[in-house]
XYZ file of C-alpha atoms in Angstrom:
435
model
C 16.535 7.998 -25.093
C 14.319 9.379 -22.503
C 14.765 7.822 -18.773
C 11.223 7.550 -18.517
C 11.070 4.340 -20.808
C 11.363 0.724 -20.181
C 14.559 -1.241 -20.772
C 15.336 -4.499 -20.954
C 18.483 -6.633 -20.652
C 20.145 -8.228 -24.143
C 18.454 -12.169 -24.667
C 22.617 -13.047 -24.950
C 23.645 -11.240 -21.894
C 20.872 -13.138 -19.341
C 22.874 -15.554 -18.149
C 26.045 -12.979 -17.561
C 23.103 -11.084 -14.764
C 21.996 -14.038 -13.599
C 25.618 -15.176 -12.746
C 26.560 -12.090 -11.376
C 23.509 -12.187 -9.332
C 24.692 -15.697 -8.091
C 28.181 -14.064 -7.153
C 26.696 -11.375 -5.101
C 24.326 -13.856 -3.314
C 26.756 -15.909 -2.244
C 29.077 -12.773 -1.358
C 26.709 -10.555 0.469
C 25.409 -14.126 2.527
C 21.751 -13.861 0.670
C 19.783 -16.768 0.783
C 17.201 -15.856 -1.886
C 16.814 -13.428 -4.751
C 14.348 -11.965 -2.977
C 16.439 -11.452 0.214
C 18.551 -9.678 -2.434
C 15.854 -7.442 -3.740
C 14.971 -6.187 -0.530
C 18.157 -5.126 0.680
C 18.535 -3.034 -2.189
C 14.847 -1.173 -1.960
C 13.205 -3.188 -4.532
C 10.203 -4.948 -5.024
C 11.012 -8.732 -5.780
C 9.262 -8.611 -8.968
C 11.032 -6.185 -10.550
C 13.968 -7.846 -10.016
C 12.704 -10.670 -11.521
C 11.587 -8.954 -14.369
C 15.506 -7.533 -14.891
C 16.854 -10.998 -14.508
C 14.326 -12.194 -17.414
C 14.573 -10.278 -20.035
C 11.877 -8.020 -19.197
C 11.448 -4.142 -19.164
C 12.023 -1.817 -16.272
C 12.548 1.442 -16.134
C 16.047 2.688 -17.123
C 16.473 4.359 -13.325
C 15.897 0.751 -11.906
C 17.964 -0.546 -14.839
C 20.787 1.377 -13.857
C 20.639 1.040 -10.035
C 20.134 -2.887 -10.081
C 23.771 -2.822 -12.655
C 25.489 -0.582 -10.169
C 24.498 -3.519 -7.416
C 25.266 -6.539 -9.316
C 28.677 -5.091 -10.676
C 28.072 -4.736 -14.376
C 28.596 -2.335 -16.786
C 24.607 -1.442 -17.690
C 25.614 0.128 -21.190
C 27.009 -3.306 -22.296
C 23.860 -5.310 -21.775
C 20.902 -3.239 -22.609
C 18.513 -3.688 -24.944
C 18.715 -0.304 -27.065
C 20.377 0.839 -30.093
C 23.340 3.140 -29.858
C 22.078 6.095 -30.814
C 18.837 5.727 -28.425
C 21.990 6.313 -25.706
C 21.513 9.811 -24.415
C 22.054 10.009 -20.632
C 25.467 9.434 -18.787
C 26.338 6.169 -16.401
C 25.171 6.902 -13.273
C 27.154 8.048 -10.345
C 27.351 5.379 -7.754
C 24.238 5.510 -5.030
C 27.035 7.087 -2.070
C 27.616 10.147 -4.401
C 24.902 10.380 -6.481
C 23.581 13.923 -7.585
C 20.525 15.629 -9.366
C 20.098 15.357 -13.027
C 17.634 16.566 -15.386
C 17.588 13.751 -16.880
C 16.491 11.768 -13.815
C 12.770 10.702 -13.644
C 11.162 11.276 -10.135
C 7.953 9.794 -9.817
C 5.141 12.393 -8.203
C 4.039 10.682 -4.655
C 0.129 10.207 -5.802
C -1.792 7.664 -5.283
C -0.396 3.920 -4.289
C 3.184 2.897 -5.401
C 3.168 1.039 -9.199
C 3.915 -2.808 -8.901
C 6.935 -1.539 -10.664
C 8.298 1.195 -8.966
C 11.673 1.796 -7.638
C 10.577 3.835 -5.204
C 8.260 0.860 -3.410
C 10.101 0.777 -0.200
C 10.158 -3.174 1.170
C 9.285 -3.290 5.135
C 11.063 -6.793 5.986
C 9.792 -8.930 6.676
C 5.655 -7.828 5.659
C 5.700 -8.134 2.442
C 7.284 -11.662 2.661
C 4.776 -12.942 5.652
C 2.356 -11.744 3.424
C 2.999 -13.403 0.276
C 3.199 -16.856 2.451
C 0.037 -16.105 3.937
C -1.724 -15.612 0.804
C -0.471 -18.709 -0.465
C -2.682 -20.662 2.206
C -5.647 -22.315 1.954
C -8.872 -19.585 3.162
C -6.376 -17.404 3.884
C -7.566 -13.737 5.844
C -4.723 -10.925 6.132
C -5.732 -8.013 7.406
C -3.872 -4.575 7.121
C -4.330 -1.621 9.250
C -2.423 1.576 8.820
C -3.107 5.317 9.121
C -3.967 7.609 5.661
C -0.919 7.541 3.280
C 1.315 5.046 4.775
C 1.184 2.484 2.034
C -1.774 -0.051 2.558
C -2.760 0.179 -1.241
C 0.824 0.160 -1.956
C 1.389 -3.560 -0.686
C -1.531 -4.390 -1.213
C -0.906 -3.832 -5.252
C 2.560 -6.190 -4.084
C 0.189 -8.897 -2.491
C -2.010 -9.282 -5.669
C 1.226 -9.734 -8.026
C 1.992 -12.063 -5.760
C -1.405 -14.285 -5.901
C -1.569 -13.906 -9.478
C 2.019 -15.198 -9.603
C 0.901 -18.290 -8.204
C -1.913 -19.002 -10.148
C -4.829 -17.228 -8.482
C -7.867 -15.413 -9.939
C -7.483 -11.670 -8.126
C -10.281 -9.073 -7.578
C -9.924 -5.687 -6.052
C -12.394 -3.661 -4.944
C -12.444 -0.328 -3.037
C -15.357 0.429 -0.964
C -14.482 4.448 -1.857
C -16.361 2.707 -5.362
C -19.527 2.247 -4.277
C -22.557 4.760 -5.068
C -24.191 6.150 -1.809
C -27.155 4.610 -2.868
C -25.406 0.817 -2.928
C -25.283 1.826 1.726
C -28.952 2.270 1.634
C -29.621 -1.477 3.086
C -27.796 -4.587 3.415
C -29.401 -6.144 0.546
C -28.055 -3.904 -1.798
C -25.153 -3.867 -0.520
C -24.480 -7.546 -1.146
C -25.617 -7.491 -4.460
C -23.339 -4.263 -5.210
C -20.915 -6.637 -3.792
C -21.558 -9.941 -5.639
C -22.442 -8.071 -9.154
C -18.748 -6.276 -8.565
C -16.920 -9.811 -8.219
C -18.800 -11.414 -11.162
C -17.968 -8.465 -12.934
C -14.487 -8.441 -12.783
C -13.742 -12.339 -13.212
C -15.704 -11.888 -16.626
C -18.424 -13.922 -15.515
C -22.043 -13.507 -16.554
C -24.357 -11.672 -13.875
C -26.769 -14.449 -12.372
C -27.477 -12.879 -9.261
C -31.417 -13.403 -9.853
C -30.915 -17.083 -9.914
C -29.368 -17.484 -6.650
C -31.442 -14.331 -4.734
C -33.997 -16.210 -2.848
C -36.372 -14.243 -1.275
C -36.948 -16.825 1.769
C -33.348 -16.865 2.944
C -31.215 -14.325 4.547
C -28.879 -11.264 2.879
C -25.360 -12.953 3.860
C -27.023 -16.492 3.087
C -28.172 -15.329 -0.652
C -24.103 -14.050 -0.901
C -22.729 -17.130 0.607
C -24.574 -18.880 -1.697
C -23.823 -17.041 -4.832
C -20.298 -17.649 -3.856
C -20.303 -21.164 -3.154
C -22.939 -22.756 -6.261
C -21.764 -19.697 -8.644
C -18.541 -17.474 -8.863
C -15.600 -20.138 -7.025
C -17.156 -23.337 -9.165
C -16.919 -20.864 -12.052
C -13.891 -20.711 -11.572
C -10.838 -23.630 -11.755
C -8.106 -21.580 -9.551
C -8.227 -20.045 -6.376
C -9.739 -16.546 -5.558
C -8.000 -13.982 -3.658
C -10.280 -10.944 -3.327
C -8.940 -7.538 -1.634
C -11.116 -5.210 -0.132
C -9.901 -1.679 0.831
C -11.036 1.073 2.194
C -13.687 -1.016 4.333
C -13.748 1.760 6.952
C -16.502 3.296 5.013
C -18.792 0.718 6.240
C -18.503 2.198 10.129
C -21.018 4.637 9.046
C -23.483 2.218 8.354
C -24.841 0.377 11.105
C -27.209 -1.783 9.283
C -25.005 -3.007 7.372
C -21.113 -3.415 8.801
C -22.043 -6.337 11.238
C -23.433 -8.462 8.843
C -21.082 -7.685 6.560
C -17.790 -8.071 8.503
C -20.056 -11.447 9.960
C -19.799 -12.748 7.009
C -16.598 -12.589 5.857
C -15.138 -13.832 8.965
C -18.156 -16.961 9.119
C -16.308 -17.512 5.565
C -12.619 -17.522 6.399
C -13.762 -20.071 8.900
C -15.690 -22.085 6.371
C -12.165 -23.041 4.787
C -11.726 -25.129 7.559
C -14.861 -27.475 6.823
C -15.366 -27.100 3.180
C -13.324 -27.789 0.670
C -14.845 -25.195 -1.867
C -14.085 -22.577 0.039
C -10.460 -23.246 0.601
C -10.315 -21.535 -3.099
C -11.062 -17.757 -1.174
C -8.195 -15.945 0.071
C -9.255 -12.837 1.538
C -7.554 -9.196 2.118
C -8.949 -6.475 3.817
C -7.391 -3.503 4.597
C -8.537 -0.348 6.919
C -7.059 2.506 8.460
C -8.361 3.244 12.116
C -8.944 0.848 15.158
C -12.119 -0.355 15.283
C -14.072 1.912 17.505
C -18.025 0.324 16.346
C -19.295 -2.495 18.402
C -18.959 -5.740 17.002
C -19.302 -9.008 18.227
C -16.074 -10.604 19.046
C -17.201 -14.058 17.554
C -18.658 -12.404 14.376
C -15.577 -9.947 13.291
C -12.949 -10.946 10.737
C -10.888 -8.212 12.647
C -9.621 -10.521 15.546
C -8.769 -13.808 12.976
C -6.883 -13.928 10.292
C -3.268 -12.536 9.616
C -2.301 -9.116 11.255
C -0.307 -6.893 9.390
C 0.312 -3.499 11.184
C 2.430 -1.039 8.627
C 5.563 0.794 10.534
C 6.917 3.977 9.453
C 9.945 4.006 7.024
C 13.333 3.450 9.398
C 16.156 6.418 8.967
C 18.227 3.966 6.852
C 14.766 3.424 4.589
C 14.758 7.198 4.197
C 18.437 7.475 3.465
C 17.966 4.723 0.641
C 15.053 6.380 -0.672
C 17.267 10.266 -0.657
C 19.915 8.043 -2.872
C 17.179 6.771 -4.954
C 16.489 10.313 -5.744
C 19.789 11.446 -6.176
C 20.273 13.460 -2.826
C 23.848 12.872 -1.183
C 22.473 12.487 1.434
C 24.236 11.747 4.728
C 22.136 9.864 8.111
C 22.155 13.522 10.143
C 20.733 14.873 6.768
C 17.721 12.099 7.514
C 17.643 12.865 11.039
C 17.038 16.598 10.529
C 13.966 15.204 7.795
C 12.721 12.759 10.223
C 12.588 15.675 13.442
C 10.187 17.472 11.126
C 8.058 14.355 9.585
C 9.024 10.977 11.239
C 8.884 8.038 8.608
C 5.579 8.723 7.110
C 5.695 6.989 3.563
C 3.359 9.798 1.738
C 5.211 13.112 3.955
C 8.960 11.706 3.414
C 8.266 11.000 -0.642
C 6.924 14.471 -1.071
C 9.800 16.217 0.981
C 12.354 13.672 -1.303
C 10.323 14.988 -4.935
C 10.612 18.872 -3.841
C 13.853 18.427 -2.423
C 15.397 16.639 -5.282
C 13.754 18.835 -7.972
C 15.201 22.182 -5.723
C 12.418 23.635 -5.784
C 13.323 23.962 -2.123
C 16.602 23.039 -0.028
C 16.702 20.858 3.322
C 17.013 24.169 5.605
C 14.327 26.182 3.632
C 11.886 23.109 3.719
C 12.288 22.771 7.959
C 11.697 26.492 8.190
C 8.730 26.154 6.144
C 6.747 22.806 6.533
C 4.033 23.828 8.531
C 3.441 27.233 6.812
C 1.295 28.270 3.895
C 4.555 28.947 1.901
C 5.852 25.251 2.860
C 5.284 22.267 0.584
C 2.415 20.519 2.740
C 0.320 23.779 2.222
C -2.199 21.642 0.282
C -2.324 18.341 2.187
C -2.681 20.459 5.355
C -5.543 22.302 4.210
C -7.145 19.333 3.171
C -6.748 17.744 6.847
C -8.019 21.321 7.530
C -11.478 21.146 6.090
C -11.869 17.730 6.769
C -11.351 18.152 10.419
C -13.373 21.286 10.198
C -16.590 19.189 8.775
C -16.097 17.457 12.305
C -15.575 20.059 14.898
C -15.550 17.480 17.856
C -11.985 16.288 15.439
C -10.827 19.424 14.995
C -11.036 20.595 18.678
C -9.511 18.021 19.684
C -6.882 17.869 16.905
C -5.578 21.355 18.438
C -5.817 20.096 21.808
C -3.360 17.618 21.388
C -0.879 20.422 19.275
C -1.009 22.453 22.426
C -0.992 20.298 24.959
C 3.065 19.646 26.364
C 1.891 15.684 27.329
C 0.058 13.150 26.115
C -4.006 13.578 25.902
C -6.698 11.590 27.229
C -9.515 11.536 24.333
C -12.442 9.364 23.749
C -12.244 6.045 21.465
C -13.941 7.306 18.848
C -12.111 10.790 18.494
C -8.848 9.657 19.261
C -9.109 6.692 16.750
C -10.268 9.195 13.631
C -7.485 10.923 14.415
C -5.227 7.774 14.162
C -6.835 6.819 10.746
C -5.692 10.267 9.153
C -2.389 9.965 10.356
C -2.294 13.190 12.215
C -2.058 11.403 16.015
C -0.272 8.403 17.886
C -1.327 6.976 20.328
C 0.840 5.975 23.591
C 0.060 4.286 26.998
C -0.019 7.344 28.559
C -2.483 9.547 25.821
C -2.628 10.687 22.160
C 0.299 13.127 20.955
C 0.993 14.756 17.646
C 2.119 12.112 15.075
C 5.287 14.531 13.889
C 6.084 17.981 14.617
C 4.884 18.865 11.460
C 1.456 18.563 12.379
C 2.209 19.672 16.161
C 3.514 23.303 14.556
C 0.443 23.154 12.353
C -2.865 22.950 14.053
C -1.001 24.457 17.357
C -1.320 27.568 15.243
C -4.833 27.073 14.000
């Protein structure tokens, strides 16, 4: 059998995992199944899904037995001769195998993944916010560090409890849907119906003689949430596009935070829960009293810890020991996307721990394409760029502007400190010092 396909336990051995789950709760002081899943790296879910019956991947299959004490080959799901790939060694000594299926770092983490790394305690304050009545949660994070990621966890979670979910991605949009607010709100409002399955009736409810954000509220409040029976949690990412539009972001970002507060007087729109997620600091003017971005829920996303790092080097196999980590770390810090990618490479061999710190930064190194794309991004903004290489130079902190220094933030490439802005890893100091 491959180790890229799903396995499942035995129907007669589910109560043997959940006991031995039991036993290790009440051994390891755990006061939830969750609490259990992340201590282990897992997303709660697919735990769950083990403990019922349910596929996972054979990786996760494996690594959940080795943690619960049981024997994997005795309560799988598969017939004998499907059986092709040796017990695995335990997490402390594991080692590379061809066998073993390492996922590519693209894109957001699957709801599935073994590689999801939990961030205790966000993911749990999040899945208790989003549980509340016209609840806002808002998530802020640089390029790459896993925004999409939990927010894929968050949505699991709402539909776990009954809600209706809808995500939408303002990368989505046509250029053409920026051209006013208008159209904007209809993109908007056409998108939701859309995706709940309901019919488009955005003609009926488009008055002419009332405002943009009144013709949305109103589609919203006589329309799509009496539509529905449950409640509606709607996630939007990527909302930093909407900086570039002027005519449109205030009355936009208005709304949605004259919304969240309408939970508080009207009972219809208790049934909107509301994520929004964006990468930089918000650096266009917006009134205080009319921006969801000071209300709501805060969740600010923290690089990966060393023992995070080390967990995710056993989950590919490395054995790895915490000055191994350190040595990554000096090069990269905790950033999600830049850690996974050294982990893939490094696990694979196509490169070794001391070859991959001589090399990061160069055009032989692995982050030759991601740092040519930060290249000709930058290079599209020269006022970025010129400032990017200022702060590689520079042996302290540097004073930018609000604007530059919060760009820089939102791709990941700078941090910024009480004193200044400095480099947000060596990697990217070496890097653009050089360019």
């Amino acid at each position: 059998m491959s180790n890229n396909k799903g396995v499942r336990v035995r129907q007669d051995c589910i109560d043997k995992v959940k006991l031995a789950k039991k036993a290790i709760l009440m051994k390891t002081g755990k006061n939830s199944q969750d609490a259990f899943a992340h201590e282990i790296g897992l997303a709660p879910c697919t735990l769950s899904n083990f403990l019922n019956g349910k596929n996972v991947h054979l990786g996760t299959f494996q690594y959940i037995c080795q943690h619960l004490k049981l024997n994997w080959e005795e309560i799988a799901d598969m017939e004998d001769d499907e059986i092709s790939v040796s017990t695995p060694q335990p997490q402390t000594v594991a080692t590379f195998t061809e066998n073993t299926t390492i996922e590519y770092p693209e894109g957001p983490v699957a709801l599935d993944s073994r590689f999801y790394v939990n961030r205790p305690p966000k993911e749990q304050d999040c899945y208790r916010e989003i549980s509340k009545h016209g609840a806002l949660i808002r998530i802020k994070a640089p390029e790459q560090m896993g925004k999409t990621s939990l927010l894929i966890q968050i949505l699991h979670q709402a539909d776990q409890q009954g809600d209706r979910t809808v995500y939408i991605s303002l990368k989505g949009a046509d250029a053409q849907c920026f051209t006013s607010l208008d159209k904007f709100l209809r993109w908007f409002c056409v998108t939701i119906s859309h995706k709940l399955k309901l019919e488009n009736r955005l003609n009926e409810y488009w008055e002419d003689d009332i405002s943009c954000n009144m013709r949305c509220e109103t589609y919203f409040e006589e329309y799509i949430l009496p539509e529905i029976s449950q409640p509606l949690t709607l996630a939007l990412d990527e909302v930093d596009r909407l900086f570039a539009y002027p005519d449109i972001y205030g009355d936009f970002f208005g709304l949605l935070r004259y919304l969240h507060e309408e939970a508080r007087r009207t009972s219809i729109w208790q049934k909107l829960r509301l994520v929004i997620v964006h990468s930089t600091e918000i650096y266009v003017p917006l009134d205080i009293n009319r921006s969801p971005f000071n209300a709501g829920f805060p969740v600010d996303l923290p690089e990966f810890s060393l023992e995070q790092v080390l967990n995710l080097a056993q989950l590919h196999e490395l054995n790895w020991s915490s000055d191994d980590v350190t040595q990554l770390i000096s090069m990269i810090g905790g950033h999600p996307f830049l850690v996974r990618l050294a982990l893939y490479h490094i696990a694979r061999q196509d490169v070794t721990l001391a070859k991959f710190l001589q090399t990061a930064a160069s055009e032989s190194g692995i982050y030759y394409n991601h740092l040519s794309r930060l290249m000709s991004a930058l290079s599209k903004q020269p006022e970025l760029l010129a400032a990017m290489r200022e702060v590689a130079k520079a042996s302290h902190p540097v004073q930018l502007i609000a604007e530059i220094k919060f760009k820089l933030q939102a791709m990941g490439l700078v941090k910024i400190t009480n004193d200044g802005v400095i480099p947000s890893c060596e990697l990217y100091r070496q890097y653009f010092r050089n360019f």
